[in-house]
Amino acid sequence: MREIDRVLTYLESEQEAAVDRLCQFLRIPSVSADSKYASDVRRAAEWVGSFLRDAGLKTETIENRGHPLILAETPHQDGLPTVLIYGHYDVQPAENVHLWTSSPFEPTIRNGAIYARGASDDKGQLLTHMLSVRAWKQVTGSWPVNFKFIIEGEEETGSHVLQRFLEQAGDRLACDCVVISDGSQFGPDQPAITYGLRGIAYFELRVSGPSHDLHSGVFGGTVTNPANALAQMLAGLIDDEGRVNIPGFYDDVDPPTPEERERLRQLPFDEKAFWQSLGVDSAVGEVGYTVLERRWIRPTYDVCGIWGGYQGEGAKTVIPAEAGAKISFRLVPRQHPTRVRELLEKRLKELCPPGIRFQLLDLHGSPAVVTPLDSPFIKAAEKALRAAFPNPPVFTREGGSIPIVSKFQERLRADVLLLGWGQYDDNAHGPDEKFLLADFHRGTLASAHLWQEIREIANTRA
């Protein structure tokens, strides 16, 4: 029996144990954005480190003014490619607990899926690679390629510790390719290889007016209301055709090529079913582009949160002294967050009404990334996914952002494989986040196949 067949047999026999391990991981409420969970975030880091250490990898915890990094690697074998596996053990907050069917940090299996915060983003997907690497060593006594893991605890808050590590000691992560599973397939039973990610520029906008809250009857109509001003400024950043209304914003945006538009049109996408799955019945966005083009290859602007004035029960007639919003821009290749900030600040000055002051806080950002479709690692991933899933993979881009990916490309000069095992309706940042167990298991098998296929790249070159 071939080595890969033995590894696959072992993984299939261990599926129940794999789910148990995932449940252990998911029970740790590793919310990086909230300081009250700091000890739990560290506990999740320790869980990852312990797993990789038990799997036979040399493992190190790296501290650098934030949540710890876990760096692990196998002994170097000459003549074999080196693969860097990236993932994150931190999760989004699980606010609005009343909207969850079951407790967000008590994993629950329903209808073939496991429900918990972090199930799909990213603990479940990360664990597939950890399990497959462990299985290769357990079954064959060796590893098919050289492995490095870099697992962080701040992906959901900007990856600041990892970015500093890349700047200071990035050579320790030298590799031939980076593998990341932190996204979704194109649809049920339809795996995808994602060759591009949009970038992001995320800001907090604060506006202020009077020195204190005012009675809206006594003072209404005599001072500029910061909440009104905020609404006007936010609305002024987009036009009636869905385009970002900031002069210069599109200067660095290349139009999609006819070839890419045709490639997207060929994908088996049911627009009506997509809207139904989201609970809406109409499409919005930039005029002249399809839903997939708007999601993947065009820049966008969104208000992600907004506040100001009285929020309690009943009525309180008040003009708030201040108001604010969180806003994000998704970026495409050649756009840069720094330039977007410059243009945004200039536009906000134009939109800001008399009697109002504003402050723009830069929270985090990263450029878009694209991997060439002729990469040998893309070809290896295609073979691996064909072996593990019922349908061959399609090639897609992704509207979301993984901020560290552009840093990997820039610092390591390595191709990045984005292989998401989740589904777009996994509710990764919302209530009832889930991960289909069938995809968890198939992702683990695909991961095991991938290492075999990447080893073949070295054999072919030899």
Short mmCIF file of C-alpha atoms in Angstrom, two decimals:
data_model
loop_
_atom_site.label_atom_id
_atom_site.label_comp_id
_atom_site.label_asym_id
_atom_site.label_seq_id
_atom_site.Cartn_x
_atom_site.Cartn_y
_atom_site.Cartn_z
CA MET A 1 0.00 0.00 0.00
CA ARG A 2 1.31 3.48 -0.89
CA GLU A 3 2.24 5.84 1.91
CA ILE A 4 -0.56 8.25 1.07
CA ASP A 5 -3.12 5.42 1.14
CA ARG A 6 -1.95 4.38 4.57
CA VAL A 7 -2.19 7.98 5.80
CA LEU A 8 -5.71 8.34 4.42
CA THR A 9 -6.84 5.07 6.00
CA TYR A 10 -5.52 6.24 9.34
CA LEU A 11 -7.24 9.63 9.08
CA GLU A 12 -10.56 8.01 8.19
CA SER A 13 -10.29 5.71 11.21
CA GLU A 14 -9.57 8.71 13.46
CA GLN A 15 -12.49 10.93 12.43
CA GLU A 16 -14.36 10.64 15.73
CA ALA A 17 -11.20 11.46 17.68
CA ALA A 18 -10.59 14.41 15.35
CA VAL A 19 -14.02 15.86 16.16
CA ASP A 20 -13.29 15.44 19.87
CA ARG A 21 -10.07 17.41 19.45
CA LEU A 22 -11.92 20.12 17.57
CA CYS A 23 -14.46 20.39 20.39
CA GLN A 24 -11.63 20.83 22.91
CA PHE A 25 -10.20 23.65 20.81
CA LEU A 26 -13.56 25.37 20.30
CA ARG A 27 -14.40 25.40 24.00
CA ILE A 28 -11.61 27.90 24.59
CA PRO A 29 -13.13 31.42 24.22
CA SER A 30 -10.05 32.96 22.62
CA VAL A 31 -11.52 36.37 21.75
CA SER A 32 -8.52 38.54 20.94
CA ALA A 33 -10.41 41.84 20.72
CA ASP A 34 -11.59 41.79 24.36
CA SER A 35 -8.96 42.01 27.09
CA LYS A 36 -11.11 40.08 29.56
CA TYR A 37 -10.41 36.97 27.47
CA ALA A 38 -6.62 37.43 27.52
CA SER A 39 -6.01 34.31 29.63
CA ASP A 40 -8.23 32.25 27.33
CA VAL A 41 -6.36 33.50 24.27
CA ARG A 42 -3.14 32.33 25.87
CA ARG A 43 -4.75 29.00 26.74
CA ALA A 44 -5.63 28.50 23.07
CA ALA A 45 -2.02 29.24 22.10
CA GLU A 46 -0.84 26.65 24.62
CA TRP A 47 -3.31 24.12 23.20
CA VAL A 48 -1.92 24.60 19.68
CA GLY A 49 1.67 24.41 20.89
CA SER A 50 1.00 21.24 22.85
CA PHE A 51 -0.65 19.56 19.86
CA LEU A 52 2.23 20.35 17.50
CA ARG A 53 4.83 19.38 20.07
CA ASP A 54 3.12 16.02 20.60
CA ALA A 55 3.06 15.59 16.82
CA GLY A 56 6.86 15.69 16.81
CA LEU A 57 7.55 19.27 15.76
CA LYS A 58 10.01 21.57 17.47
CA THR A 59 7.70 24.20 18.94
CA GLU A 60 8.36 27.68 20.29
CA THR A 61 6.13 30.33 21.86
CA ILE A 62 7.09 33.82 20.71
CA GLU A 63 6.13 36.84 22.84
CA ASN A 64 6.14 40.36 21.40
CA ARG A 65 3.81 42.83 23.15
CA GLY A 66 0.60 41.03 22.36
CA HIS A 67 -0.93 37.58 22.08
CA PRO A 68 1.73 34.91 21.52
CA LEU A 69 2.78 33.35 18.24
CA ILE A 70 3.31 29.61 17.95
CA LEU A 71 6.21 28.68 15.67
CA ALA A 72 6.77 24.99 14.95
CA GLU A 73 8.88 23.12 12.42
CA THR A 74 10.03 19.68 11.41
CA PRO A 75 13.71 18.75 11.07
CA HIS A 76 14.97 20.00 7.71
CA GLN A 77 15.32 17.42 4.94
CA ASP A 78 17.52 18.42 2.00
CA GLY A 79 15.93 18.17 -1.42
CA LEU A 80 12.34 18.58 -0.21
CA PRO A 81 10.15 21.69 -0.55
CA THR A 82 9.37 23.71 2.56
CA VAL A 83 5.73 24.51 3.28
CA LEU A 84 4.66 27.19 5.75
CA ILE A 85 1.20 26.60 7.23
CA TYR A 86 -0.49 29.69 8.61
CA GLY A 87 -3.60 29.94 10.75
CA HIS A 88 -5.02 31.71 13.77
CA TYR A 89 -6.35 30.49 17.09
CA ASP A 90 -8.15 33.72 18.02
CA VAL A 91 -11.83 34.24 17.26
CA GLN A 92 -14.35 37.03 16.82
CA PRO A 93 -16.46 38.16 19.79
CA ALA A 94 -19.70 36.21 20.26
CA GLU A 95 -21.93 39.15 21.14
CA ASN A 96 -25.74 38.93 20.87
CA VAL A 97 -25.68 35.54 22.55
CA HIS A 98 -29.50 35.49 22.46
CA LEU A 99 -29.25 35.06 18.68
CA TRP A 100 -27.28 31.82 19.05
CA THR A 101 -29.26 28.57 19.07
CA SER A 102 -26.66 27.04 21.40
CA SER A 103 -23.86 28.47 23.51
CA PRO A 104 -21.10 29.88 21.26
CA PHE A 105 -18.34 28.24 23.26
CA GLU A 106 -20.01 24.88 23.84
CA PRO A 107 -19.66 23.03 20.52
CA THR A 108 -22.93 21.46 19.41
CA ILE A 109 -23.49 19.12 16.46
CA ARG A 110 -26.70 19.62 14.50
CA ASN A 111 -27.64 18.56 10.98
CA GLY A 112 -24.14 17.38 10.14
CA ALA A 113 -22.39 20.58 11.28
CA ILE A 114 -20.56 21.66 14.38
CA TYR A 115 -21.75 25.01 15.78
CA ALA A 116 -19.42 27.21 17.83
CA ARG A 117 -17.50 30.46 17.56
CA GLY A 118 -14.32 29.67 15.61
CA ALA A 119 -15.69 26.46 14.07
CA SER A 120 -15.03 27.69 10.54
CA ASP A 121 -12.95 30.80 11.25
CA ASP A 122 -10.38 29.46 11.80
CA LYS A 123 -9.96 26.69 14.35
CA GLY A 124 -11.69 23.94 12.36
CA GLN A 125 -9.87 24.72 9.15
CA LEU A 126 -6.49 25.14 10.84
CA LEU A 127 -6.89 21.82 12.64
CA THR A 128 -7.24 19.93 9.33
CA HIS A 129 -3.60 20.70 8.53
CA MET A 130 -2.40 19.98 12.03
CA LEU A 131 -4.11 16.58 11.90
CA SER A 132 -2.75 15.66 8.48
CA VAL A 133 0.84 16.59 9.35
CA ARG A 134 0.56 14.56 12.54
CA ALA A 135 -0.86 11.61 10.61
CA TRP A 136 2.00 11.52 8.08
CA LYS A 137 4.54 11.22 10.89
CA GLN A 138 2.45 8.76 12.89
CA VAL A 139 1.87 6.41 9.97
CA THR A 140 5.08 6.65 7.93
CA GLY A 141 7.62 7.73 10.53
CA SER A 142 8.62 10.76 8.46
CA TRP A 143 7.24 13.83 6.73
CA PRO A 144 6.78 14.16 2.95
CA VAL A 145 8.00 17.79 2.90
CA ASN A 146 9.58 20.22 5.34
CA PHE A 147 6.88 21.83 7.46
CA LYS A 148 6.76 25.11 9.33
CA PHE A 149 3.74 26.39 11.23
CA ILE A 150 3.15 29.98 12.26
CA ILE A 151 -0.09 30.28 14.25
CA GLU A 152 -1.15 33.65 15.64
CA GLY A 153 -3.65 35.02 18.12
CA GLU A 154 -4.38 38.42 16.57
CA GLU A 155 -5.73 37.78 13.08
CA GLU A 156 -9.07 39.24 14.08
CA THR A 157 -7.42 42.43 15.38
CA GLY A 158 -4.79 43.18 12.74
CA SER A 159 -1.93 40.65 13.16
CA HIS A 160 0.33 43.24 14.81
CA VAL A 161 2.59 40.74 16.61
CA LEU A 162 3.05 38.62 13.50
CA GLN A 163 3.81 41.67 11.38
CA ARG A 164 6.54 42.72 13.81
CA PHE A 165 7.93 39.18 13.76
CA LEU A 166 8.03 39.18 9.96
CA GLU A 167 9.91 42.48 9.99
CA GLN A 168 12.38 41.40 12.66
CA ALA A 169 12.88 37.68 11.99
CA GLY A 170 11.03 36.84 8.80
CA ASP A 171 13.93 34.71 7.55
CA ARG A 172 12.89 32.05 10.05
CA LEU A 173 9.75 31.53 7.97
CA ALA A 174 11.57 31.06 4.65
CA CYS A 175 9.61 28.61 2.51
CA ASP A 176 8.62 27.61 -1.00
CA CYS A 177 4.91 28.15 -0.49
CA VAL A 178 2.43 29.23 2.17
CA VAL A 179 -0.76 27.24 2.79
CA ILE A 180 -3.77 28.93 4.39
CA SER A 181 -7.24 27.54 5.00
CA ASP A 182 -9.35 30.40 6.31
CA GLY A 183 -12.10 30.80 3.75
CA SER A 184 -14.81 28.95 1.91
CA GLN A 185 -15.49 26.65 -0.98
CA PHE A 186 -17.50 27.96 -3.91
CA GLY A 187 -20.53 26.02 -2.72
CA PRO A 188 -21.65 22.69 -1.25
CA ASP A 189 -19.46 19.88 -2.62
CA GLN A 190 -17.72 22.44 -4.82
CA PRO A 191 -14.15 23.06 -3.64
CA ALA A 192 -12.29 26.14 -4.78
CA ILE A 193 -8.75 27.37 -5.04
CA THR A 194 -8.72 31.06 -4.22
CA TYR A 195 -6.07 32.90 -6.21
CA GLY A 196 -6.85 36.43 -5.03
CA LEU A 197 -7.97 38.35 -1.95
CA ARG A 198 -9.19 41.90 -1.67
CA GLY A 199 -7.27 44.18 0.65
CA ILE A 200 -8.76 46.29 3.41
CA ALA A 201 -8.52 49.75 4.92
CA TYR A 202 -10.45 49.98 8.21
CA PHE A 203 -11.09 53.18 10.12
CA GLU A 204 -12.95 54.65 13.04
CA LEU A 205 -14.56 58.02 12.38
CA ARG A 206 -15.39 60.16 15.42
CA VAL A 207 -17.32 63.42 15.15
CA SER A 208 -18.02 65.94 17.90
CA GLY A 209 -19.92 69.20 18.24
CA PRO A 210 -21.16 70.88 21.45
CA SER A 211 -19.17 70.38 24.63
CA HIS A 212 -21.98 68.28 26.16
CA ASP A 213 -25.30 66.66 25.29
CA LEU A 214 -28.04 69.23 24.68
CA HIS A 215 -31.84 69.27 25.00
CA SER A 216 -33.12 68.70 21.45
CA GLY A 217 -36.12 70.98 22.00
CA VAL A 218 -34.27 73.90 23.53
CA PHE A 219 -31.26 73.77 21.21
CA GLY A 220 -32.55 71.87 18.16
CA GLY A 221 -32.09 73.88 14.97
CA THR A 222 -29.40 76.15 16.47
CA VAL A 223 -26.38 73.81 16.57
CA THR A 224 -25.17 71.11 14.21
CA ASN A 225 -26.18 67.71 15.54
CA PRO A 226 -23.14 65.39 15.44
CA ALA A 227 -25.33 62.35 14.75
CA ASN A 228 -26.96 64.11 11.78
CA ALA A 229 -23.55 65.26 10.58
CA LEU A 230 -22.15 61.75 10.85
CA ALA A 231 -25.02 60.35 8.78
CA GLN A 232 -24.47 63.00 6.11
CA MET A 233 -20.72 62.37 5.97
CA LEU A 234 -21.11 58.60 5.76
CA ALA A 235 -23.74 58.89 3.02
CA GLY A 236 -21.49 61.27 1.11
CA LEU A 237 -18.87 58.54 0.65
CA ILE A 238 -20.99 56.57 -1.84
CA ASP A 239 -23.00 57.65 -4.87
CA ASP A 240 -26.33 56.50 -6.29
CA GLU A 241 -24.64 53.97 -8.60
CA GLY A 242 -22.80 52.15 -5.82
CA ARG A 243 -19.41 53.74 -6.51
CA VAL A 244 -17.18 55.06 -3.75
CA ASN A 245 -17.56 58.84 -3.87
CA ILE A 246 -14.01 59.85 -3.05
CA PRO A 247 -12.07 61.75 -5.73
CA GLY A 248 -9.02 59.73 -6.82
CA PHE A 249 -10.22 56.49 -5.22
CA TYR A 250 -10.39 54.64 -8.54
CA ASP A 251 -7.15 56.02 -9.99
CA ASP A 252 -5.26 52.83 -9.10
CA VAL A 253 -8.10 50.41 -9.91
CA ASP A 254 -7.54 48.36 -13.06
CA PRO A 255 -10.70 47.25 -14.87
CA PRO A 256 -11.20 43.47 -14.92
CA THR A 257 -9.91 41.78 -18.05
CA PRO A 258 -12.41 40.20 -20.44
CA GLU A 259 -10.78 36.83 -19.69
CA GLU A 260 -11.36 37.15 -15.97
CA ARG A 261 -14.94 38.32 -16.40
CA GLU A 262 -15.61 35.34 -18.63
CA ARG A 263 -14.00 32.98 -16.10
CA LEU A 264 -16.35 34.29 -13.41
CA ARG A 265 -19.36 34.01 -15.71
CA GLN A 266 -18.59 30.33 -16.21
CA LEU A 267 -18.86 29.55 -12.51
CA PRO A 268 -22.04 27.69 -11.46
CA PHE A 269 -23.48 30.57 -9.47
CA ASP A 270 -27.20 30.81 -8.67
CA GLU A 271 -27.81 34.46 -7.83
CA LYS A 272 -31.38 33.92 -6.64
CA ALA A 273 -30.36 31.10 -4.29
CA PHE A 274 -27.51 33.27 -3.00
CA TRP A 275 -29.89 36.07 -2.00
CA GLN A 276 -32.36 33.63 -0.46
CA SER A 277 -29.60 32.13 1.69
CA LEU A 278 -28.92 35.61 3.06
CA GLY A 279 -32.57 36.40 3.73
CA VAL A 280 -32.78 39.27 1.24
CA ASP A 281 -34.60 39.63 -2.07
CA SER A 282 -32.67 42.23 -4.06
CA ALA A 283 -29.20 43.07 -5.29
CA VAL A 284 -27.27 46.27 -4.68
CA GLY A 285 -23.80 47.38 -5.61
CA GLU A 286 -21.75 49.06 -8.27
CA VAL A 287 -23.73 49.44 -11.47
CA GLY A 288 -22.40 47.47 -14.43
CA TYR A 289 -20.94 44.55 -12.48
CA THR A 290 -22.23 41.12 -11.54
CA VAL A 291 -22.60 39.91 -7.98
CA LEU A 292 -19.37 37.88 -8.11
CA GLU A 293 -17.46 40.79 -9.63
CA ARG A 294 -18.73 43.11 -6.91
CA ARG A 295 -17.77 40.59 -4.23
CA TRP A 296 -14.32 39.69 -5.54
CA ILE A 297 -12.73 42.12 -7.98
CA ARG A 298 -14.22 45.56 -7.28
CA PRO A 299 -13.49 47.88 -4.34
CA THR A 300 -16.22 48.68 -1.82
CA TYR A 301 -17.13 50.89 1.15
CA ASP A 302 -19.25 49.81 4.12
CA VAL A 303 -20.32 51.13 7.49
CA CYS A 304 -19.55 48.35 9.97
CA GLY A 305 -20.83 50.00 13.13
CA ILE A 306 -22.39 53.29 14.19
CA TRP A 307 -23.25 54.99 17.49
CA GLY A 308 -24.27 58.28 19.05
CA GLY A 309 -26.88 59.69 21.38
CA TYR A 310 -29.35 57.91 23.61
CA GLN A 311 -29.46 54.11 23.25
CA GLY A 312 -31.60 53.10 26.22
CA GLU A 313 -35.24 52.10 26.52
CA GLY A 314 -37.88 54.69 25.74
CA ALA A 315 -37.25 58.27 24.62
CA LYS A 316 -34.71 60.87 25.59
CA THR A 317 -34.76 64.13 23.66
CA VAL A 318 -31.06 64.82 23.26
CA ILE A 319 -28.60 66.22 20.77
CA PRO A 320 -25.49 64.10 21.38
CA ALA A 321 -22.17 65.81 21.87
CA GLU A 322 -20.44 63.16 19.78
CA ALA A 323 -21.08 60.24 17.47
CA GLY A 324 -18.95 57.74 15.60
CA ALA A 325 -18.74 54.90 13.12
CA LYS A 326 -16.48 52.07 12.03
CA ILE A 327 -15.99 52.02 8.26
CA SER A 328 -14.15 49.69 5.94
CA PHE A 329 -12.97 49.79 2.35
CA ARG A 330 -12.20 46.57 0.47
CA LEU A 331 -9.37 47.14 -1.95
CA VAL A 332 -8.21 45.56 -5.22
CA PRO A 333 -4.66 45.15 -6.62
CA ARG A 334 -2.63 48.38 -6.86
CA GLN A 335 -4.76 50.18 -4.24
CA HIS A 336 -2.91 50.82 -0.98
CA PRO A 337 -4.43 51.55 2.47
CA THR A 338 -2.15 54.54 3.05
CA ARG A 339 -3.28 56.24 -0.13
CA VAL A 340 -6.92 55.44 0.65
CA ARG A 341 -6.57 57.15 4.02
CA GLU A 342 -5.15 60.29 2.42
CA LEU A 343 -8.02 60.48 -0.06
CA LEU A 344 -10.63 59.67 2.61
CA GLU A 345 -9.42 62.35 5.01
CA LYS A 346 -9.50 64.94 2.24
CA ARG A 347 -13.06 63.94 1.30
CA LEU A 348 -14.25 64.03 4.92
CA LYS A 349 -12.97 67.59 5.25
CA GLU A 350 -15.16 68.49 2.28
CA LEU A 351 -18.19 66.75 3.80
CA CYS A 352 -17.79 67.94 7.38
CA PRO A 353 -20.45 70.60 8.16
CA PRO A 354 -19.86 73.79 10.20
CA GLY A 355 -19.77 73.34 13.96
CA ILE A 356 -18.40 69.79 13.73
CA ARG A 357 -14.91 68.41 14.30
CA PHE A 358 -13.84 64.93 13.22
CA GLN A 359 -11.07 62.50 14.02
CA LEU A 360 -10.10 59.60 11.75
CA LEU A 361 -8.41 56.64 13.44
CA ASP A 362 -6.54 54.11 11.30
CA LEU A 363 -7.32 50.66 12.76
CA HIS A 364 -5.71 48.31 10.24
CA GLY A 365 -5.16 47.69 6.56
CA SER A 366 -3.51 45.50 3.96
CA PRO A 367 -3.22 45.47 0.15
CA ALA A 368 -4.91 42.93 -2.11
CA VAL A 369 -3.01 39.82 -3.26
CA VAL A 370 -3.12 37.59 -6.34
CA THR A 371 -1.31 34.28 -6.99
CA PRO A 372 -0.50 33.35 -10.62
CA LEU A 373 -2.69 30.50 -11.87
CA ASP A 374 0.33 28.83 -13.52
CA SER A 375 2.07 28.28 -10.16
CA PRO A 376 3.14 24.63 -9.68
CA PHE A 377 1.70 24.79 -6.17
CA ILE A 378 -1.69 25.75 -7.62
CA LYS A 379 -1.44 22.65 -9.82
CA ALA A 380 -0.56 20.50 -6.80
CA ALA A 381 -3.56 21.86 -4.89
CA GLU A 382 -5.84 21.12 -7.85
CA LYS A 383 -4.78 17.46 -7.82
CA ALA A 384 -5.21 17.20 -4.04
CA LEU A 385 -8.72 18.63 -4.08
CA ARG A 386 -9.75 16.39 -6.98
CA ALA A 387 -8.70 13.39 -4.86
CA ALA A 388 -10.61 14.39 -1.72
CA PHE A 389 -13.81 16.09 -2.91
CA PRO A 390 -16.63 14.82 -5.15
CA ASN A 391 -16.11 17.59 -7.74
CA PRO A 392 -12.99 19.16 -9.24
CA PRO A 393 -12.08 22.59 -7.85
CA VAL A 394 -12.94 25.89 -9.48
CA PHE A 395 -10.71 28.96 -9.37
CA THR A 396 -12.08 31.95 -7.51
CA ARG A 397 -11.17 35.20 -5.88
CA GLU A 398 -12.40 36.23 -2.45
CA GLY A 399 -13.93 39.47 -1.25
CA GLY A 400 -12.64 39.14 2.29
CA SER A 401 -9.16 40.00 3.50
CA ILE A 402 -6.50 38.11 5.42
CA PRO A 403 -4.19 41.02 6.28
CA ILE A 404 -1.06 38.97 6.77
CA VAL A 405 -1.17 37.34 3.31
CA SER A 406 0.21 40.40 1.53
CA LYS A 407 2.99 40.55 4.13
CA PHE A 408 3.88 36.92 3.43
CA GLN A 409 4.09 37.57 -0.30
CA GLU A 410 6.17 40.69 0.21
CA ARG A 411 8.57 39.29 2.83
CA LEU A 412 8.87 35.62 1.86
CA ARG A 413 8.55 35.87 -1.94
CA ALA A 414 6.53 32.66 -1.88
CA ASP A 415 3.31 31.62 -3.58
CA VAL A 416 0.30 31.49 -1.29
CA LEU A 417 -2.27 28.68 -1.53
CA LEU A 418 -5.69 29.72 -0.22
CA LEU A 419 -7.72 26.55 0.25
CA GLY A 420 -10.93 27.20 2.14
CA TRP A 421 -12.90 24.22 3.42
CA GLY A 422 -15.85 26.23 4.77
CA GLN A 423 -19.07 27.47 3.14
CA TYR A 424 -20.05 31.08 2.53
CA ASP A 425 -23.05 30.64 4.85
CA ASP A 426 -20.97 29.44 7.81
CA ASN A 427 -21.70 32.75 9.60
CA ALA A 428 -18.04 33.20 10.37
CA HIS A 429 -18.50 36.55 12.15
CA GLY A 430 -22.14 36.15 13.15
CA PRO A 431 -24.35 34.05 15.41
CA ASP A 432 -24.57 30.27 14.91
CA GLU A 433 -21.17 29.98 13.24
CA LYS A 434 -20.79 26.45 11.91
CA PHE A 435 -18.51 24.07 10.01
CA LEU A 436 -19.84 21.04 8.16
CA LEU A 437 -18.23 17.89 9.53
CA ALA A 438 -18.08 16.41 6.03
CA ASP A 439 -15.95 19.41 4.97
CA PHE A 440 -13.81 19.12 8.10
CA HIS A 441 -12.99 15.51 7.24
CA ARG A 442 -12.58 16.10 3.50
CA GLY A 443 -10.37 19.08 4.21
CA THR A 444 -8.15 16.89 6.36
CA LEU A 445 -7.86 14.30 3.57
CA ALA A 446 -7.18 16.99 0.97
CA SER A 447 -4.46 18.38 3.22
CA ALA A 448 -2.80 14.97 3.44
CA HIS A 449 -2.97 14.64 -0.37
CA LEU A 450 -1.50 18.11 -0.80
CA TRP A 451 1.76 17.22 0.92
CA GLN A 452 2.12 14.21 -1.39
CA GLU A 453 1.54 16.39 -4.46
CA ILE A 454 3.97 19.09 -3.33
CA ARG A 455 6.62 16.39 -2.76
CA GLU A 456 6.07 15.35 -6.37
CA ILE A 457 7.03 18.87 -7.47
CA ALA A 458 10.51 18.25 -6.04
CA ASN A 459 10.69 14.81 -7.69
CA THR A 460 9.71 16.31 -11.05
CA ARG A 461 12.29 19.07 -10.80
CA ALA A 462 14.96 16.55 -9.84
#
